[in-house]
Amino acid sequence: MAGMTTTDRLHLDPAVVDELRRPFNGEIVQAGDADYDQHRRIWNGSIDRYPALVARCADAADVGRAIRFAREAGLDLTVRSGGHSFPGHSVSDDGLVVDLSLMKRIQVDPENRVVRVQAGVRLGELDQATQPFGLAVPAGIVTTTGLAGLTLGGGIGWLMRKYGLTIDQLLSVELVTADGELVTASESENPDLFWAVRGAGSNFGVVTEFEFQLISLGPEVFAGAVFWPMEESANVLRFYRDWITDVPDELTTIVVHRKAPPLPAIPAELHGRPVVTIISCYAGPVADGERVLAPMRAFGSPLLDLNARKPFVDHQAMFDPSFPNGWWYYFRSCEVDTLSDEVIDITAEHAQRLRSPLTAFPIFHLGGAVAQMGDDDTAFHGRTSGHIFNINATTSARDGFDAEREWSRTFWTALQPYQRGVYVNFLMDEGDQRVREAYGPAKYDRLRALKRRYDPDNVFCHNQNIPPA
Ligand SMILES: Cc1cc2nc3c(=O)[nH]c(=O)nc-3n(C[C@H](O)[C@H](O)[C@H](O)COP(=O)(O)OP(=O)(O)OC[C@H]3O[C@@H](n4cnc5c(N)ncnc54)[C@H](O)[C@@H]3O)c2cc1C
């Protein structure tokens, strides 16, 4: 690898890069190539990094080659599937990106209700393949998110209270280790690794393929959003807290505070108006969903009610316009047990202070099937939490970003006395202690011991990192 420096990013020795390119089935993109900019960018526009190489892998063999090449060359290695990491862990300056976005194969077996999915698949692409059979993998709430990163951290979304986390339907993974070897992990093969992959996966290798159990869904569901004026936030949240205590597990809801976006479904006179919304998805018979949602839809004087019978894939895409590629995003997140009066008052107070027309912060309702699986059965931590706050600050570019980020931090700090943990996929770069909090001390120690076995040199370090014991 003579001749290569990691700082001379525009002038990597072509002979060295050819050592990788020659046996490679996919494509190697290098600084200076016409499409370099397109392939270096990630979802969060506030992160602007310049890798030395983007290895666009076509198969698991390419992944192994890219890992070995990066290690021999002393290049920093990052892994990218959907590129939706909040803190931008999938790209680093002067490093090598193992890019899985070309690996899009989806094989649905409707008879056995199993799907095999390669790591480059996005949530919406998977739904498009499974929903024609009335089947689904429970996943997240924005269709462009990468299935891989989401699954490896746990996976929360519209179907979780009925069917659990994304990892709860995971049967096995194919994973390339730090040595470049392809292994399978499942309950029966490498069970320790399979335990770790379900919640801390990005630390243990590059998953090239997932095998999931499929659940029955729709294809139509009863779902949508009810809007109230933001000034009603505390009243709406108090009603909501009481109402959700005995709703069925089929119902998953998310409360969002924001300024109403200028979307065709929203009347023009509401555009820009601060609102509190309860967004629902009923993962069961449509008529039951309509009945269960009735008391909430009748509460107070809503400004707008968009609940209706609709294809699940349409509901699944409803947040897409609010989280496009390239805007500037910052997040602070935490879990709380309940929406106590104190938590509600803090939320209502801080929600009124968000400034940006693009900021939309969700509060997810957990429970149901998420809490029914044993907390120690997987590396994921926090199954018994009540709610997840994801206080994101969003602007279209640099203008106003610092002020909105400060708002998010202040809000999060006010919630500190009531916090009980954090979902690993919603962390920014917040330090070792926060990663430890995300797993709890016992799991963190077990993960550190496994990290020593599977990745003693911490090759996979651009993630919510678990240092080898
Ligand atoms: C708009 C938006 C909506 C979201 N909604 C939800 C939601 O509803 N529910 C939820 O649970 N989360 C949600 N998230 C968080 C999401 O789960 C994480 O950001 C996740 O990491 C994204 O995965 P990715 O493949 O797109 O990310 P990437 O940026 O490609 O990767 C993220 C991390 O995973 C690692 N990684 C990626 N692919 C692999 C692989 N194949 N093998 C090993 N490691 C890998 C990377 O090294 C990196 O550390 C959302 C994020 C965004 C931006």
XYZ file of C-alpha atoms and ligand atoms in Angstrom:
522
model
C 0.000 0.000 0.000
C 3.023 2.258 -0.463
C 2.247 5.717 -1.726
C -1.081 6.143 0.044
C -1.661 8.832 2.590
C -4.946 9.308 4.312
C -4.737 13.063 4.199
C -3.995 13.475 0.502
C -7.570 12.717 -0.294
C -7.612 13.918 -3.859
C -4.428 12.088 -4.848
C -4.646 8.487 -3.675
C -2.127 6.463 -5.627
C -4.166 4.968 -8.513
C -2.083 1.773 -8.395
C -3.125 1.249 -4.792
C -6.781 1.866 -5.511
C -6.503 -0.578 -8.419
C -5.586 -3.295 -5.918
C -9.116 -2.921 -4.577
C -10.804 -2.131 -7.883
C -9.522 -5.138 -9.847
C -11.328 -7.918 -8.031
C -14.300 -5.721 -7.066
C -17.776 -6.583 -8.429
C -19.329 -3.218 -7.519
C -17.870 0.227 -8.089
C -15.123 2.237 -6.403
C -15.762 5.974 -6.261
C -12.871 8.242 -5.426
C -12.427 11.916 -4.640
C -12.282 13.687 -7.995
C -14.727 11.330 -9.758
C -17.740 13.013 -11.372
C -20.199 11.241 -9.069
C -18.048 11.562 -5.916
C -20.226 14.274 -4.380
C -23.382 12.274 -4.897
C -21.884 9.246 -3.148
C -20.208 10.994 -0.238
C -23.304 12.862 0.932
C -25.643 11.544 3.601
C -29.132 12.383 4.784
C -28.198 14.987 7.447
C -27.114 18.099 5.528
C -25.310 19.516 8.563
C -22.662 16.801 8.076
C -20.258 17.419 5.231
C -17.406 14.914 5.085
C -14.957 13.861 2.406
C -14.051 10.167 2.397
C -11.054 8.959 0.397
C -13.034 6.113 -1.189
C -16.596 4.921 -1.436
C -16.666 1.167 -2.029
C -20.089 0.514 -3.567
C -20.340 -3.187 -2.800
C -22.272 -5.566 -5.046
C -22.116 -8.583 -2.726
C -20.715 -9.959 0.514
C -17.399 -10.786 -1.186
C -16.951 -7.090 -2.017
C -17.667 -6.207 1.610
C -14.928 -8.601 2.758
C -12.482 -7.138 0.220
C -13.269 -3.568 1.252
C -12.787 -4.341 4.948
C -9.456 -6.102 4.365
C -8.270 -3.317 2.044
C -9.148 -0.572 4.541
C -7.383 -2.420 7.352
C -4.214 -3.043 5.355
C -4.169 0.556 4.127
C -4.808 1.955 7.588
C -7.931 3.701 6.304
C -10.693 4.554 8.692
C -13.709 2.353 7.909
C -17.336 3.432 7.938
C -20.426 1.456 6.925
C -23.396 2.947 5.125
C -26.710 1.371 4.229
C -29.379 4.100 4.220
C -27.106 6.964 5.354
C -29.715 8.114 7.919
C -27.497 8.061 11.016
C -28.385 11.237 12.958
C -24.724 12.042 13.825
C -23.426 10.907 10.420
C -21.609 7.762 11.477
C -21.696 6.336 7.978
C -19.046 8.658 6.537
C -15.718 10.017 7.816
C -13.135 12.370 6.368
C -10.392 10.498 4.490
C -11.864 7.097 5.306
C -13.311 4.257 3.249
C -17.098 3.963 3.123
C -18.420 0.425 2.780
C -21.529 1.446 0.855
C -24.276 -1.202 0.711
C -26.819 0.840 -1.236
C -26.448 -1.304 -4.392
C -27.442 -4.441 -2.472
C -31.215 -4.314 -2.889
C -32.344 -7.936 -3.327
C -35.625 -8.796 -1.554
C -36.917 -12.390 -1.645
C -40.437 -12.788 -0.233
C -41.623 -16.309 0.608
C -45.337 -15.698 1.300
C -46.048 -19.358 2.063
C -43.595 -19.538 4.936
C -43.996 -15.828 5.720
C -40.288 -15.183 5.544
C -38.359 -12.485 3.705
C -34.643 -12.259 2.946
C -33.500 -8.660 2.479
C -30.108 -7.291 1.509
C -28.645 -4.450 3.528
C -29.111 -1.646 0.987
C -32.900 -1.798 1.140
C -34.908 1.168 2.490
C -38.051 0.746 4.566
C -40.411 1.817 1.770
C -38.828 -0.605 -0.700
C -39.415 -3.487 1.689
C -43.069 -2.510 2.238
C -43.596 -2.278 -1.522
C -42.369 -5.874 -1.835
C -44.306 -7.388 1.087
C -47.599 -5.452 1.192
C -49.001 -6.943 -2.046
C -49.140 -10.198 -0.022
C -50.733 -8.460 3.005
C -47.466 -9.004 4.871
C -44.956 -6.662 6.540
C -41.842 -6.353 8.676
C -42.478 -3.921 11.570
C -40.050 -1.034 11.025
C -39.813 2.764 11.258
C -41.949 5.733 10.239
C -40.053 7.259 7.281
C -39.770 5.221 4.082
C -36.306 6.435 3.089
C -34.611 5.196 6.289
C -32.158 2.323 5.819
C -33.508 -0.990 7.067
C -30.018 -2.076 8.145
C -29.054 0.673 10.594
C -32.600 0.814 11.959
C -32.746 -2.940 12.577
C -29.292 -3.150 14.121
C -30.294 -0.616 16.795
C -33.724 -2.179 17.488
C -36.333 -0.585 15.250
C -39.437 1.217 16.555
C -42.419 2.186 14.414
C -46.119 1.994 13.594
C -46.529 -1.727 14.251
C -44.429 -2.078 17.386
C -47.111 -2.284 20.062
C -48.719 -5.237 18.259
C -45.647 -6.938 16.777
C -42.671 -5.626 18.728
C -39.443 -4.118 17.492
C -37.945 -4.834 14.083
C -35.410 -7.143 15.769
C -38.242 -9.147 17.322
C -39.067 -10.525 13.849
C -35.421 -11.114 12.918
C -34.557 -14.777 12.257
C -30.946 -14.526 11.137
C -28.293 -12.300 9.592
C -25.373 -12.843 7.244
C -22.508 -10.752 8.546
C -18.955 -10.023 7.404
C -16.628 -9.867 10.392
C -13.686 -7.552 11.029
C -11.486 -10.262 9.447
C -13.558 -10.186 6.289
C -15.173 -13.590 6.923
C -18.857 -14.236 6.182
C -20.765 -15.806 9.088
C -24.412 -16.507 9.904
C -25.895 -15.494 13.238
C -29.225 -16.827 14.500
C -30.657 -18.451 17.640
C -28.886 -21.691 16.646
C -25.709 -20.394 14.960
C -23.424 -17.981 16.794
C -26.219 -17.174 19.275
C -24.052 -14.713 21.245
C -23.433 -12.726 18.120
C -27.137 -12.861 17.269
C -27.952 -11.501 20.720
C -25.519 -8.605 20.225
C -26.654 -7.839 16.685
C -30.183 -7.202 17.950
C -29.553 -3.758 19.422
C -25.813 -3.188 19.027
C -25.293 -4.604 15.552
C -23.135 -1.888 14.027
C -20.327 -2.793 16.453
C -19.901 -6.410 15.356
C -19.532 -6.549 11.603
C -21.208 -5.608 8.359
C -24.576 -7.278 7.926
C -25.120 -8.038 4.262
C -28.477 -9.812 4.525
C -31.346 -10.100 7.004
C -33.949 -12.847 7.288
C -37.257 -11.762 8.885
C -40.479 -13.420 9.900
C -43.340 -11.569 8.207
C -46.497 -10.484 10.021
C -49.996 -10.044 8.514
C -51.046 -6.483 7.866
C -53.714 -4.704 5.856
C -52.904 -3.878 3.146
C -55.401 -1.257 4.365
C -55.331 0.174 7.869
C -57.240 2.833 9.789
C -54.718 5.601 10.374
C -54.029 9.326 10.268
C -53.603 12.476 12.335
C -55.743 14.791 14.464
C -54.552 18.400 14.884
C -55.292 20.794 17.781
C -53.880 24.294 18.372
C -50.493 24.128 20.084
C -51.906 26.196 22.991
C -53.976 23.087 23.792
C -50.845 20.961 24.168
C -51.085 20.362 27.941
C -54.811 19.496 27.749
C -54.328 17.202 24.785
C -51.400 15.444 26.467
C -53.364 14.940 29.711
C -56.290 13.478 27.803
C -53.870 11.333 25.754
C -52.085 10.002 28.842
C -55.374 8.728 30.280
C -56.769 7.463 26.975
C -53.745 5.297 26.084
C -53.826 3.418 29.387
C -56.329 0.934 27.964
C -56.080 1.116 24.191
C -55.403 -2.255 22.478
C -51.887 -3.200 21.402
C -52.993 -2.924 17.766
C -52.866 0.849 18.216
C -49.568 2.701 18.075
C -49.655 6.483 18.436
C -47.104 9.272 18.171
C -47.644 12.822 19.424
C -45.998 15.465 17.250
C -45.644 19.169 18.005
C -44.792 21.411 15.080
C -45.943 24.225 12.812
C -48.425 22.729 10.354
C -46.573 22.016 7.090
C -47.796 23.266 3.705
C -48.934 19.871 2.434
C -51.893 19.347 0.073
C -53.852 17.450 2.755
C -53.690 20.456 5.120
C -55.911 23.512 4.424
C -53.883 26.611 3.508
C -55.189 28.620 6.481
C -53.470 26.172 8.844
C -50.065 26.277 7.151
C -47.459 27.518 9.609
C -49.849 27.411 12.575
C -48.328 25.784 15.698
C -50.190 22.548 16.374
C -50.140 19.468 18.539
C -51.103 16.310 16.670
C -51.823 12.717 17.627
C -50.908 10.396 14.779
C -52.231 6.849 14.858
C -51.971 3.548 13.084
C -54.274 0.651 13.945
C -52.691 -2.684 13.000
C -55.917 -4.671 12.991
C -59.372 -4.699 11.355
C -60.236 -1.259 9.954
C -63.647 -1.108 11.682
C -62.025 -1.814 15.063
C -59.518 0.954 14.428
C -62.277 3.441 13.707
C -64.047 2.465 16.948
C -60.911 2.593 19.103
C -59.890 6.013 17.788
C -63.344 7.590 18.221
C -62.850 9.048 21.750
C -59.569 10.673 20.792
C -60.991 12.141 17.596
C -63.870 13.621 19.620
C -61.650 15.262 22.227
C -61.853 19.076 22.435
C -62.133 21.033 19.213
C -59.701 19.618 16.667
C -58.565 21.852 13.825
C -58.286 18.931 11.442
C -58.816 15.160 11.384
C -57.053 13.189 8.666
C -57.874 9.708 9.960
C -59.234 7.376 7.302
C -59.064 3.900 5.868
C -55.959 3.893 3.670
C -53.199 1.658 2.319
C -50.539 1.090 4.971
C -47.871 2.142 2.452
C -49.549 5.583 2.173
C -49.613 6.047 5.932
C -46.043 4.842 6.141
C -44.984 7.668 3.785
C -46.807 10.490 5.589
C -43.700 11.761 7.410
C -41.478 11.598 4.319
C -41.946 15.270 3.305
C -40.898 16.357 6.820
C -37.510 14.600 6.741
C -35.975 14.982 3.274
C -32.307 14.547 2.427
C -30.065 17.529 2.892
C -31.856 19.628 5.520
C -29.930 20.344 8.708
C -30.940 18.157 11.644
C -29.962 17.938 15.290
C -31.492 15.595 17.880
C -31.720 15.057 21.612
C -33.632 12.056 22.816
C -34.676 10.367 26.016
C -37.134 7.863 27.407
C -39.610 8.558 30.203
C -41.815 6.194 32.212
C -45.007 8.205 32.003
C -46.328 11.520 30.824
C -46.489 12.901 34.338
C -47.915 16.372 34.946
C -44.345 17.695 35.196
C -43.286 16.099 31.897
C -46.416 17.413 30.205
C -45.895 20.949 31.495
C -42.275 20.981 30.343
C -43.316 19.652 26.945
C -46.109 22.177 26.481
C -43.875 25.054 27.551
C -40.940 24.167 25.298
C -43.060 23.157 22.316
C -44.421 26.720 22.166
C -40.847 27.979 21.788
C -39.814 26.027 18.713
C -39.111 28.533 15.963
C -38.346 26.731 12.764
C -41.278 25.882 10.466
C -39.481 22.586 9.785
C -38.963 21.312 13.333
C -41.338 18.423 14.169
C -40.631 16.439 17.302
C -42.285 13.077 17.933
C -43.112 11.399 21.240
C -43.546 7.637 20.657
C -45.835 5.482 22.810
C -44.154 2.158 23.652
C -45.604 -0.778 25.639
C -47.577 -3.673 24.191
C -45.430 -6.257 22.408
C -42.254 -4.174 22.856
C -42.447 -4.797 26.595
C -43.538 -8.417 26.330
C -40.170 -9.745 25.156
C -37.624 -10.241 27.935
C -35.302 -7.290 28.369
C -32.262 -9.594 28.457
C -33.265 -11.580 25.368
C -31.593 -9.068 23.061
C -28.987 -6.331 23.425
C -31.721 -3.693 22.976
C -32.415 -1.917 26.250
C -35.474 0.010 27.451
C -38.370 -2.279 26.559
C -40.355 -1.221 29.594
C -40.059 2.523 29.009
C -43.316 4.366 28.483
C -42.417 6.935 25.836
C -39.497 8.059 23.689
C -38.965 11.774 23.118
C -37.077 12.615 19.950
C -36.527 16.358 20.196
C -35.240 17.227 16.787
C -34.311 20.664 15.574
C -34.579 21.141 11.840
C -33.729 23.937 9.422
C -33.343 23.844 5.661
C -29.708 24.999 5.873
C -27.287 26.732 8.241
C -29.563 29.767 8.827
C -31.270 29.502 12.205
C -29.760 26.077 12.923
C -27.741 27.083 16.005
C -30.752 28.690 17.695
C -33.008 25.727 16.981
C -30.324 23.306 18.222
C -30.087 25.311 21.431
C -33.867 25.020 21.832
C -33.601 21.224 21.551
C -30.800 21.074 24.134
C -32.636 23.319 26.590
C -35.836 21.301 26.280
C -33.930 18.011 26.785
C -32.123 19.415 29.826
C -35.449 20.426 31.397
C -36.610 16.801 31.028
C -33.471 15.413 32.675
C -34.997 14.669 36.097
C -37.586 12.415 34.431
C -35.338 10.586 31.953
C -34.672 6.879 32.294
C -32.580 5.915 29.290
C -32.167 6.506 25.598
C -32.752 4.583 22.363
C -29.367 4.009 20.764
C -30.542 4.918 17.243
C -31.630 8.355 18.480
C -28.268 9.342 19.997
C -25.959 11.979 18.575
C -22.237 11.852 19.439
C -22.805 12.200 23.181
C -19.904 10.237 24.686
C -19.283 6.800 26.235
C -21.499 7.384 29.248
C -24.553 7.909 27.081
C -23.845 4.718 25.109
C -23.580 2.897 28.433
C -26.938 4.405 29.427
C -28.447 3.215 26.152
C -27.591 -0.414 27.034
C -27.595 -0.344 30.830
C -24.450 -1.416 32.732
C -24.938 -5.218 32.605
C -25.582 -5.402 28.877
C -22.852 -2.887 28.168
C -20.328 -5.107 29.953
C -21.542 -8.210 28.102
C -21.308 -6.303 24.814
C -17.753 -5.181 25.617
C -16.714 -8.798 26.197
C -18.316 -9.857 22.896
C -16.683 -6.932 21.136
C -13.321 -8.224 22.287
C -14.123 -11.592 20.729
C -15.495 -10.313 17.413
C -13.738 -6.980 16.841
C -10.770 -6.663 19.232
C -9.174 -3.877 17.166
C -12.391 -1.845 17.104
C -12.421 -1.725 13.319
C -16.135 -0.916 13.530
C -15.803 2.243 15.588
C -17.978 4.724 13.678
C -21.189 3.928 15.533
C -22.450 4.246 19.092
C -19.212 2.607 20.037
C -18.683 -0.218 22.480
C -14.955 -0.389 23.179
C -13.544 -3.946 23.416
C -13.166 -5.121 27.025
C -35.769 10.504 8.887
C -35.461 9.436 9.903
C -36.482 8.706 10.454
C -36.206 7.715 11.394
N -37.242 7.009 11.927
C -36.976 5.991 12.764
C -38.019 5.173 13.250
O -39.175 5.367 12.964
N -37.690 4.141 14.057
C -36.402 3.874 14.409
O -36.184 2.903 15.134
N -35.400 4.650 13.981
C -35.654 5.692 13.160
N -34.638 6.479 12.726
C -33.284 6.260 13.236
C -32.618 5.187 12.407
O -32.983 3.928 12.941
C -31.090 5.328 12.462
O -30.734 6.588 11.995
C -30.429 4.238 11.640
O -29.090 4.177 12.013
C -30.517 4.492 10.154
O -30.015 3.413 9.436
P -29.310 3.656 8.020
O -28.926 2.325 7.476
O -30.133 4.552 7.188
O -28.055 4.504 8.494
P -26.522 4.576 8.143
O -26.168 6.015 8.323
O -26.207 3.951 6.835
O -25.881 3.723 9.303
C -26.149 4.011 10.653
C -25.240 3.203 11.576
O -25.445 1.826 11.345
C -24.254 1.197 10.893
N -24.631 0.335 9.768
C -25.339 0.681 8.676
N -25.513 -0.380 7.888
C -24.899 -1.422 8.487
C -24.737 -2.780 8.151
N -25.259 -3.267 7.032
N -24.035 -3.585 8.985
C -23.517 -3.092 10.140
N -23.632 -1.785 10.512
C -24.325 -0.968 9.684
C -23.342 2.321 10.452
O -22.002 1.976 10.663
C -23.764 3.460 11.359
O -23.096 3.383 12.579
C -34.875 7.464 11.780
C -33.854 8.198 11.221
C -34.133 9.183 10.296
C -33.031 10.001 9.740
